[in-house]
PDB file of C-alpha atoms in Angstrom:
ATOM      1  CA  UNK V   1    -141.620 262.822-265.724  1.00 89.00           C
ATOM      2  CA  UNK V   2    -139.639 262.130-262.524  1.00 94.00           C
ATOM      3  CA  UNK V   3    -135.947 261.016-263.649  1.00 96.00           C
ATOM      4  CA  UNK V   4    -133.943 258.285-261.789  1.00 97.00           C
ATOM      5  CA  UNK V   5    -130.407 258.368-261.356  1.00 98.00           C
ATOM      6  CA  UNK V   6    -128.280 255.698-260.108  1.00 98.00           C
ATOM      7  CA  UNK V   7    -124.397 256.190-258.774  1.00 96.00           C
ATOM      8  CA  UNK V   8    -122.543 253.881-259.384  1.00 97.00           C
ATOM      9  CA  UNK V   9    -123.279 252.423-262.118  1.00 97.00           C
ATOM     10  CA  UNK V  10    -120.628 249.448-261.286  1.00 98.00           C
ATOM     11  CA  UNK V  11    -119.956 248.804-257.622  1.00 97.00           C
ATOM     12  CA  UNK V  12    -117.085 246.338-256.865  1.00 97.00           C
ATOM     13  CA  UNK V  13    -117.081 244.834-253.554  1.00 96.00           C
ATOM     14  CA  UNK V  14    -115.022 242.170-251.158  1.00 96.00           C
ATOM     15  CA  UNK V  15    -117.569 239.676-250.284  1.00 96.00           C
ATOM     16  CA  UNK V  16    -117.799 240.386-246.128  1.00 96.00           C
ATOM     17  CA  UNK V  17    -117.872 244.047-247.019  1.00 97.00           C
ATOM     18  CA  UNK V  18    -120.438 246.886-247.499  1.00 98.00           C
ATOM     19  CA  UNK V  19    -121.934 247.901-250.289  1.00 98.00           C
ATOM     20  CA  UNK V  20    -123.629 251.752-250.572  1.00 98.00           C
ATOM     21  CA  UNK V  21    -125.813 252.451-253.707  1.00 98.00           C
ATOM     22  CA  UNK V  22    -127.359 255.560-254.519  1.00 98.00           C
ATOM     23  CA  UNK V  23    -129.827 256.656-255.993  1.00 98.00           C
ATOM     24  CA  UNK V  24    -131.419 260.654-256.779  1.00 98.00           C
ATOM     25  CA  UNK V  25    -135.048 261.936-258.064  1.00 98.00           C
ATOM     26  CA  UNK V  26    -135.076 264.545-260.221  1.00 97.00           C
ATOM     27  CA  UNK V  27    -137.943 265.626-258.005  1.00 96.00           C
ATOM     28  CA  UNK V  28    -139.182 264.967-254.755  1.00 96.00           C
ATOM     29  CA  UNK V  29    -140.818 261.407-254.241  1.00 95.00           C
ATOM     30  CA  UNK V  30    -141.405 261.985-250.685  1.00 94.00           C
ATOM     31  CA  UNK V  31    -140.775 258.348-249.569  1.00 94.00           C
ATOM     32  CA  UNK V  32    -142.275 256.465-252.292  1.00 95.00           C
ATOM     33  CA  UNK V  33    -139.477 254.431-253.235  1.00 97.00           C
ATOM     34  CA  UNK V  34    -138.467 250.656-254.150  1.00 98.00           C
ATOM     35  CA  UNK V  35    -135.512 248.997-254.157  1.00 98.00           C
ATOM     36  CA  UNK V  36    -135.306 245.292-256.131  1.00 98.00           C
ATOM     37  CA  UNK V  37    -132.667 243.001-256.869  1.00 98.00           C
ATOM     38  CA  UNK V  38    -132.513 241.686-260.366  1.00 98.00           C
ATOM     39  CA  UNK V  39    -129.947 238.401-261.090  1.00 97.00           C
ATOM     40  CA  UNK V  40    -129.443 237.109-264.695  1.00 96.00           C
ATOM     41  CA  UNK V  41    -131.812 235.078-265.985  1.00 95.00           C
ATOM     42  CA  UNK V  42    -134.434 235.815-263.787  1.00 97.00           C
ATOM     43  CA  UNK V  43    -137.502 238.780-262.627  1.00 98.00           C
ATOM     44  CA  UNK V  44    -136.336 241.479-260.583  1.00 98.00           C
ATOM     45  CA  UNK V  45    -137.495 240.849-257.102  1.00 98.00           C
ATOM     46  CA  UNK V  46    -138.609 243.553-254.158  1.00 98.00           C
ATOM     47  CA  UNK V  47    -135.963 244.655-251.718  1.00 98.00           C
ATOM     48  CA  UNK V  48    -137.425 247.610-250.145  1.00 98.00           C
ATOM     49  CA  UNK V  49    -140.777 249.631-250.269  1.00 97.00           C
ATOM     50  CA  UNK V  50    -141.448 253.510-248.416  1.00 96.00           C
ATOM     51  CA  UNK V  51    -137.595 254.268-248.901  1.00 97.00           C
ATOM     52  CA  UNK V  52    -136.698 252.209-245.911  1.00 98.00           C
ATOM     53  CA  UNK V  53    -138.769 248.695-245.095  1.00 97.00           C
ATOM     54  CA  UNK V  54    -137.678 245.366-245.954  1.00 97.00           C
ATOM     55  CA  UNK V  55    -140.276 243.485-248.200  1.00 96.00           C
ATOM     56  CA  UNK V  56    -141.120 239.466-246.757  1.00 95.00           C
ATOM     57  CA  UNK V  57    -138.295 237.560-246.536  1.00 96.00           C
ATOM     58  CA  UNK V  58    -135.057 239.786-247.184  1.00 98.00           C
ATOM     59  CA  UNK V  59    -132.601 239.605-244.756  1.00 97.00           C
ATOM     60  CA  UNK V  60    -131.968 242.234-242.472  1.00 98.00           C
ATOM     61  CA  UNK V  61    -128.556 242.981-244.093  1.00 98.00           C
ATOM     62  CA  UNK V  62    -130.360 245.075-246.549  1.00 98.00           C
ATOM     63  CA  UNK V  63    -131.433 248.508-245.294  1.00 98.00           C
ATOM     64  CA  UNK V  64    -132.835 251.149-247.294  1.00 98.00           C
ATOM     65  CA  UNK V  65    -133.093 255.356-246.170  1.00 98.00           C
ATOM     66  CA  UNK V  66    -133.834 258.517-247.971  1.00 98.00           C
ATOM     67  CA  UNK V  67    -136.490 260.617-248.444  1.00 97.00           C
ATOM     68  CA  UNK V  68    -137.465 263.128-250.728  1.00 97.00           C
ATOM     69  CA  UNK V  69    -134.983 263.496-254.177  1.00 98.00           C
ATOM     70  CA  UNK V  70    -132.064 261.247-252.254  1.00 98.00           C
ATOM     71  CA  UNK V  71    -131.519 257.393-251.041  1.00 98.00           C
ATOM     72  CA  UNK V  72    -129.639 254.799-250.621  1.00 98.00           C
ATOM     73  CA  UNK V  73    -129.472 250.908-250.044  1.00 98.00           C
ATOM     74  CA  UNK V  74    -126.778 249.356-247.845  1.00 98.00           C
ATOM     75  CA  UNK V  75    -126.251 245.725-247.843  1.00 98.00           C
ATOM     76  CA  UNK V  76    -123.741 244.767-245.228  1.00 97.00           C
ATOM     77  CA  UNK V  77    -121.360 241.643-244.513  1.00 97.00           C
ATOM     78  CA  UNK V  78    -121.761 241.084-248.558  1.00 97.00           C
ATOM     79  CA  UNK V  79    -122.776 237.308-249.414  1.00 96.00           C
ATOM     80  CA  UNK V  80    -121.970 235.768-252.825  1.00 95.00           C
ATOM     81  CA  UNK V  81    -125.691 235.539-253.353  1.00 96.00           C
ATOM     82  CA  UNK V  82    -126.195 239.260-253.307  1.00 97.00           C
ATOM     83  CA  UNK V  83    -123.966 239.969-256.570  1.00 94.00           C
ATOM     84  CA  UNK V  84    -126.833 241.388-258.886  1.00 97.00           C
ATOM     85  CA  UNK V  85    -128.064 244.387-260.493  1.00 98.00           C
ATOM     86  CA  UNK V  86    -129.757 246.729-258.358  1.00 98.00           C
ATOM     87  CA  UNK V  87    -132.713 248.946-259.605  1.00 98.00           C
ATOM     88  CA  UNK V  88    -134.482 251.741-257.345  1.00 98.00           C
ATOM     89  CA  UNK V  89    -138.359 252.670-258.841  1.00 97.00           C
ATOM     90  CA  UNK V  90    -140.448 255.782-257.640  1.00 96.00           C
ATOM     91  CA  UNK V  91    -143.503 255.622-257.219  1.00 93.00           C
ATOM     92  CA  UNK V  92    -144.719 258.934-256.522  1.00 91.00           C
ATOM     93  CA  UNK V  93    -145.790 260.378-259.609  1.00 85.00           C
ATOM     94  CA  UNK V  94    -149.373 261.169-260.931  1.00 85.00           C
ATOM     95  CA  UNK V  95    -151.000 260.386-263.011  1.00 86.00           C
ATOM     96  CA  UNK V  96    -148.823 257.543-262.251  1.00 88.00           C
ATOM     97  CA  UNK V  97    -145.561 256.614-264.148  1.00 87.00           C
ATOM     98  CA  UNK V  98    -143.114 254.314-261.731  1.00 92.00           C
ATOM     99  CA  UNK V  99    -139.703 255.606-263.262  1.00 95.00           C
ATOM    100  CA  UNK V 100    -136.582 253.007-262.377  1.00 97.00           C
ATOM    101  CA  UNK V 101    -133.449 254.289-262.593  1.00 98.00           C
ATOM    102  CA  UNK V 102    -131.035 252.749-264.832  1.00 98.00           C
ATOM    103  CA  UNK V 103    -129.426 250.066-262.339  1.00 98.00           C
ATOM    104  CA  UNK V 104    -126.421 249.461-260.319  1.00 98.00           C
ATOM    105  CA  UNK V 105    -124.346 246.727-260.611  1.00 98.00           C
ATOM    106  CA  UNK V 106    -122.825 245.223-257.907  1.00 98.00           C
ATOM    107  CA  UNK V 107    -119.817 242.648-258.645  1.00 97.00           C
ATOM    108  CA  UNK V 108    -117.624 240.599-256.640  1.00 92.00           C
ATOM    109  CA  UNK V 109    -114.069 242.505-256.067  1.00 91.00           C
TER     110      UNK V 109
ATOM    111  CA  UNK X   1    -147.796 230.089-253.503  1.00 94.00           C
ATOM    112  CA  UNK X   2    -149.080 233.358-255.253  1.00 96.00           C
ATOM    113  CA  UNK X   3    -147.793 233.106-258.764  1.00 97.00           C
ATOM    114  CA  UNK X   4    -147.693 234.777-262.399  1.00 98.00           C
ATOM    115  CA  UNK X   5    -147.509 233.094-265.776  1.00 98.00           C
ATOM    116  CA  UNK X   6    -147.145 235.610-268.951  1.00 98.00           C
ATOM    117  CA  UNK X   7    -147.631 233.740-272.223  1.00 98.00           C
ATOM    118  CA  UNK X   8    -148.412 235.220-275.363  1.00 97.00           C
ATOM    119  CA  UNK X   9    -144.935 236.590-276.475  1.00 97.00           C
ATOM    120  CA  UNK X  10    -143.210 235.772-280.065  1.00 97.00           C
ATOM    121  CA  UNK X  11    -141.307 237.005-282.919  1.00 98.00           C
ATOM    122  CA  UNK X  12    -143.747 239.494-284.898  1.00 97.00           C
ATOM    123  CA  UNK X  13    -143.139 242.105-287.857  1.00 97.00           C
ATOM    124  CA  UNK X  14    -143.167 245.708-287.199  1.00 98.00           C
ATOM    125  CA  UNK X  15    -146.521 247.433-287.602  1.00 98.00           C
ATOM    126  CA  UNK X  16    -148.048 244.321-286.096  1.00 98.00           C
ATOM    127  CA  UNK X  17    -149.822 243.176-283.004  1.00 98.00           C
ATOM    128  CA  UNK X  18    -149.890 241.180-280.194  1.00 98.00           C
ATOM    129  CA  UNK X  19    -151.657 240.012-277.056  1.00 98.00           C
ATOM    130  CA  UNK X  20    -150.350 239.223-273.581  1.00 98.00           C
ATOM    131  CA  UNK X  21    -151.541 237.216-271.265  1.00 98.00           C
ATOM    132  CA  UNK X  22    -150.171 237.235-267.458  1.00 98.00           C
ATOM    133  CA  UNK X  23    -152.234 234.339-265.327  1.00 98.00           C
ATOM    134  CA  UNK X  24    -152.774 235.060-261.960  1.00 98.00           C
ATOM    135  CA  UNK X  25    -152.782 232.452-258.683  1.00 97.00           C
ATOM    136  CA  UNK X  26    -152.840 232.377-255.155  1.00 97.00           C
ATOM    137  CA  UNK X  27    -154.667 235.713-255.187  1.00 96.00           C
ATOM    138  CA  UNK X  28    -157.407 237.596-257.089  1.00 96.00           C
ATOM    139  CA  UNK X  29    -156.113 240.494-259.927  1.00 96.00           C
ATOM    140  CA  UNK X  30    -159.557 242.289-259.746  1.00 94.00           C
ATOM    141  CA  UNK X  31    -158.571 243.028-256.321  1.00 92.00           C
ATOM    142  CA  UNK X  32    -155.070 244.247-256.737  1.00 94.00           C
ATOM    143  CA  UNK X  33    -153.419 246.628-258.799  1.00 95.00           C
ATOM    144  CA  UNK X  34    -151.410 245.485-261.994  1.00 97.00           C
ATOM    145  CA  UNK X  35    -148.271 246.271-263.564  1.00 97.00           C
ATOM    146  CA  UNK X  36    -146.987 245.281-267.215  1.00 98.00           C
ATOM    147  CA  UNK X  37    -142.518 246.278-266.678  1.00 98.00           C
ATOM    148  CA  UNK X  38    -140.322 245.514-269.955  1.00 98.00           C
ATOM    149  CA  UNK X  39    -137.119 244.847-270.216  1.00 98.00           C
ATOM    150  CA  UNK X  40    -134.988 245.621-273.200  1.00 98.00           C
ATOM    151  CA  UNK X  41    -132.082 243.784-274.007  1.00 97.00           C
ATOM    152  CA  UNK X  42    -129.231 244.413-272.014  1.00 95.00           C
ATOM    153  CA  UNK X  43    -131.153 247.215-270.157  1.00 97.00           C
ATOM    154  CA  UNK X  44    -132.883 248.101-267.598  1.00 97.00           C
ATOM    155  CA  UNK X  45    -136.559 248.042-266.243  1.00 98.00           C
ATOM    156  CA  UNK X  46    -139.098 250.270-268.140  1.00 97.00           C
ATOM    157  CA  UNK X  47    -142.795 250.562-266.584  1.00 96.00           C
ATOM    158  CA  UNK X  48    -145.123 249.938-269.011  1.00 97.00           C
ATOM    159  CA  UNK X  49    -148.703 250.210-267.789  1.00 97.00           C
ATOM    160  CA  UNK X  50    -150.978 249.330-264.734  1.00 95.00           C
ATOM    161  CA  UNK X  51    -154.676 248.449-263.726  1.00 96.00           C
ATOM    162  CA  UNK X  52    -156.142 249.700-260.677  1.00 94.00           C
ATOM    163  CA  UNK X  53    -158.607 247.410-258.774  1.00 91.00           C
ATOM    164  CA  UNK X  54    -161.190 249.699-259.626  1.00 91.00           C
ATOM    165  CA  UNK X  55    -160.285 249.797-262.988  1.00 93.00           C
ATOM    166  CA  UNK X  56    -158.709 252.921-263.645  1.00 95.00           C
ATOM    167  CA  UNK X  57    -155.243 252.407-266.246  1.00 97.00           C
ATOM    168  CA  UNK X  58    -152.190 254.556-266.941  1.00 96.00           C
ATOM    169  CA  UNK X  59    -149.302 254.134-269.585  1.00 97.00           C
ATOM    170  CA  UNK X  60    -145.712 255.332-270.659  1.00 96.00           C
ATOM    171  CA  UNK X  61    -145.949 258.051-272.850  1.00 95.00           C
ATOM    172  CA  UNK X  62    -143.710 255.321-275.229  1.00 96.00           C
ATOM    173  CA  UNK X  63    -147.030 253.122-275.196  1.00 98.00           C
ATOM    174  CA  UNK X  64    -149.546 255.391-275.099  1.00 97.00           C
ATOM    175  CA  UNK X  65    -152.180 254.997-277.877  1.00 97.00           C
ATOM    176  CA  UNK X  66    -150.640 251.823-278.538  1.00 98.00           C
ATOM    177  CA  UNK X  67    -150.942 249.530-276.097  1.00 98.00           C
ATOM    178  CA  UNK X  68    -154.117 248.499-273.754  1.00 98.00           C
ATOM    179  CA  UNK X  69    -154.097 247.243-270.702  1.00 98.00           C
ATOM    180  CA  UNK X  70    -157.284 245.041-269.365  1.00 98.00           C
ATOM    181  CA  UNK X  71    -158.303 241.853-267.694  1.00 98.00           C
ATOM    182  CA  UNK X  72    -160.585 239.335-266.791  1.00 97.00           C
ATOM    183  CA  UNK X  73    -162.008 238.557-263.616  1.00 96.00           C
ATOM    184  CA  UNK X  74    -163.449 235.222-264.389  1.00 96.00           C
ATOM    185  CA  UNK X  75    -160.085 233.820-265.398  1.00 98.00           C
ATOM    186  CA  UNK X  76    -158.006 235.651-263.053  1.00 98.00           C
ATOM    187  CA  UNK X  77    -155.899 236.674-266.229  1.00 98.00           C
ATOM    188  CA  UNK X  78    -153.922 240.236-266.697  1.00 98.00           C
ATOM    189  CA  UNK X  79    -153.330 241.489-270.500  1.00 98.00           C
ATOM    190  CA  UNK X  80    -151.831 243.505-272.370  1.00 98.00           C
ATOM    191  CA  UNK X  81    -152.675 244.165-275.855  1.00 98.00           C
ATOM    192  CA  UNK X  82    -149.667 245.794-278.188  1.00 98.00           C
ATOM    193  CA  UNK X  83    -150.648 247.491-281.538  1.00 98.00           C
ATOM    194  CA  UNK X  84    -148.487 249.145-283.987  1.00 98.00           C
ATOM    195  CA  UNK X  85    -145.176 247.457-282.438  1.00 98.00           C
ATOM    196  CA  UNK X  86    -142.210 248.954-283.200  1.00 98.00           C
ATOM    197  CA  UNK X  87    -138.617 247.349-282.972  1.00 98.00           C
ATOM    198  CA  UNK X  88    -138.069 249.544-279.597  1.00 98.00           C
ATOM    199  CA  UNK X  89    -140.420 247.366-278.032  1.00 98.00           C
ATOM    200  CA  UNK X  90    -138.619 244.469-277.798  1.00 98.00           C
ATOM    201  CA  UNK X  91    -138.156 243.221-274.565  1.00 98.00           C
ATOM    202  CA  UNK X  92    -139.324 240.809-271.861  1.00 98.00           C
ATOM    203  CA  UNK X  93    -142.195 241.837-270.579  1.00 98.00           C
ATOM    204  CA  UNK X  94    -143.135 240.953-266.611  1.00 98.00           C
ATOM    205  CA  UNK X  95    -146.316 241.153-265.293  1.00 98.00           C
ATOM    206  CA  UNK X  96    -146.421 242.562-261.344  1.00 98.00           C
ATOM    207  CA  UNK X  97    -148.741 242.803-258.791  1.00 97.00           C
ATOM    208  CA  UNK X  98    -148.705 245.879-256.881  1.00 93.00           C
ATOM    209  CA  UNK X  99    -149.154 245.657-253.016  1.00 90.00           C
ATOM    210  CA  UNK X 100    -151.248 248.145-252.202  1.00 86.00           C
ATOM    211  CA  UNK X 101    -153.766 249.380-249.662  1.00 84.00           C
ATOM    212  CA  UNK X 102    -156.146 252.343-250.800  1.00 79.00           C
ATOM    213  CA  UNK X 103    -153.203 255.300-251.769  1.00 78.00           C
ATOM    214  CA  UNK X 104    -150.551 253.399-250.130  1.00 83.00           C
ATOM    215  CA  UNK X 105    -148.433 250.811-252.211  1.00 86.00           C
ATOM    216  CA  UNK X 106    -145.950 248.719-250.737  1.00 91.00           C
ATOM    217  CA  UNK X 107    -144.152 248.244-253.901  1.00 93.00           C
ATOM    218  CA  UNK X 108    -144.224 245.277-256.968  1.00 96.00           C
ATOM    219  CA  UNK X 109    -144.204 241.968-254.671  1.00 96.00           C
ATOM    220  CA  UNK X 110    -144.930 239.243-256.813  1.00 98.00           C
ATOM    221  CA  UNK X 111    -143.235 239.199-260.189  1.00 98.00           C
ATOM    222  CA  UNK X 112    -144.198 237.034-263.821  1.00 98.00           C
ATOM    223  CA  UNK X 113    -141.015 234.948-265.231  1.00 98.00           C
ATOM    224  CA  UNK X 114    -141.203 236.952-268.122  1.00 98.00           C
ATOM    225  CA  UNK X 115    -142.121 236.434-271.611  1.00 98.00           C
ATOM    226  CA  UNK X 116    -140.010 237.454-275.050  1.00 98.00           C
ATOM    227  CA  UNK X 117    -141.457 240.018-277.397  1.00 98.00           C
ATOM    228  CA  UNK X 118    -139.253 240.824-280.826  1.00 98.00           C
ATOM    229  CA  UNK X 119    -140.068 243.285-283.253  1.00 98.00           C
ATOM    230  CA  UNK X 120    -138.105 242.362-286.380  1.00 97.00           C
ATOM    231  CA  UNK X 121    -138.691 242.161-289.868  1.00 95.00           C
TER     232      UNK X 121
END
């Protein structure tokens, strides 16, 4: 099984500022990777598929880039609405088994 | 609007069993692939299962033998049926589409609300 690791695992931020989450494969997932964005309360909702493109709809703030066992997700110029918990899922595996990591969350400094 | 509505969770004794039901809208299940993801309290996302279009369905080794994954066509409806629950299965459990074309996937689009699942005696 493909492990997920996450760094940080709490990310405090200025709003206006740049966030940089990590996150590492315990094996290479080429580019199948997924970023989502999960607020309390609610379903976690897709970010980023292949590593690095935007799903419909998320603002071009967000930018995800990595390949193989290492990525990350940027969000710049921070908005209040972006304070969540982050979760990156591969997507390589087979037979298939989507990992997650554990999550990062990102708070308001 | 392309939507999903799980039903079916509850409070139920360990040992026991339970159906899920994840209603589909706005787009046809039989020709996507689908995702059951749980959610533990206070934790994070744990895949569960998923249905290829044609059919073909994987687990988590925590599930496997335990859980079944199926639908039907004619109501558009995603399930999941849980046997032999244990109290690490409590959760919310999401249903998800998958966005995929032949091997490529573009990643779990359109998400469930969610429904409870408690394993407690």
């Amino acid at each position: 099984e493909i492990v997920m690791a996450q760094s940080p695992g709490t990310l405090s931020v200025s709003p206006g500022e740049r966030a940089t989450l990590s996150c590492r494969a315990s094996q290479t997932v080429s580019n199948k990777l997924a970023w989502y964005q999960q607020k309390p309360g609610q379903a976690p909702r897709l970010l980023i598929y292949g590593a690095s493109t935007r799903a419909t709809g998320v603002p071009a703030r967000f930018s995800g880039s990595g390949s193989g066992t290492e990525f990350t997700l940027t969000i710049n110029s921070l908005q209040s609405e972006d304070f969540a918990v982050y979760y990156c899922q591969q997507y390589n595996d087979w037979p298939p088994k989507y990992t997650f990591g554990q999550g990062t969350k990102l708070e308001i400094k | 609007e392309e939507q999903l509505v799980e039903s079916g969770g509850g409070l139920i004794q360990p040992g026991g069993s339970l159906r899920l039901s994840c209603a589909a809208s706005g787009f046809s299940v039989s020709n996507n692939y689908m995702t059951w993801v749980r959610q533990a309290p206070g934790k994070g996302l744990e895949w569960v299962s998923v249905i290829y279009s044609g059919g073909h369905t994987y687990y988590a080794d925590s599930v496997k033998g335990r859980f079944t994954i199926s639908r039907d066509n004619s109501k558009n409806t995603l399930y999941l049926q849980m046997n032999s629950l244990t109290v690490e299965d409590t959760a919310v459990y999401y249903c998800t589409r998958e966005s995929a074309s032949g091997i490529q996937s573009y990643g779990m689009d359109v998400w469930g609300h969610g429904t409870t699942v408690t394993v407690s005696s």
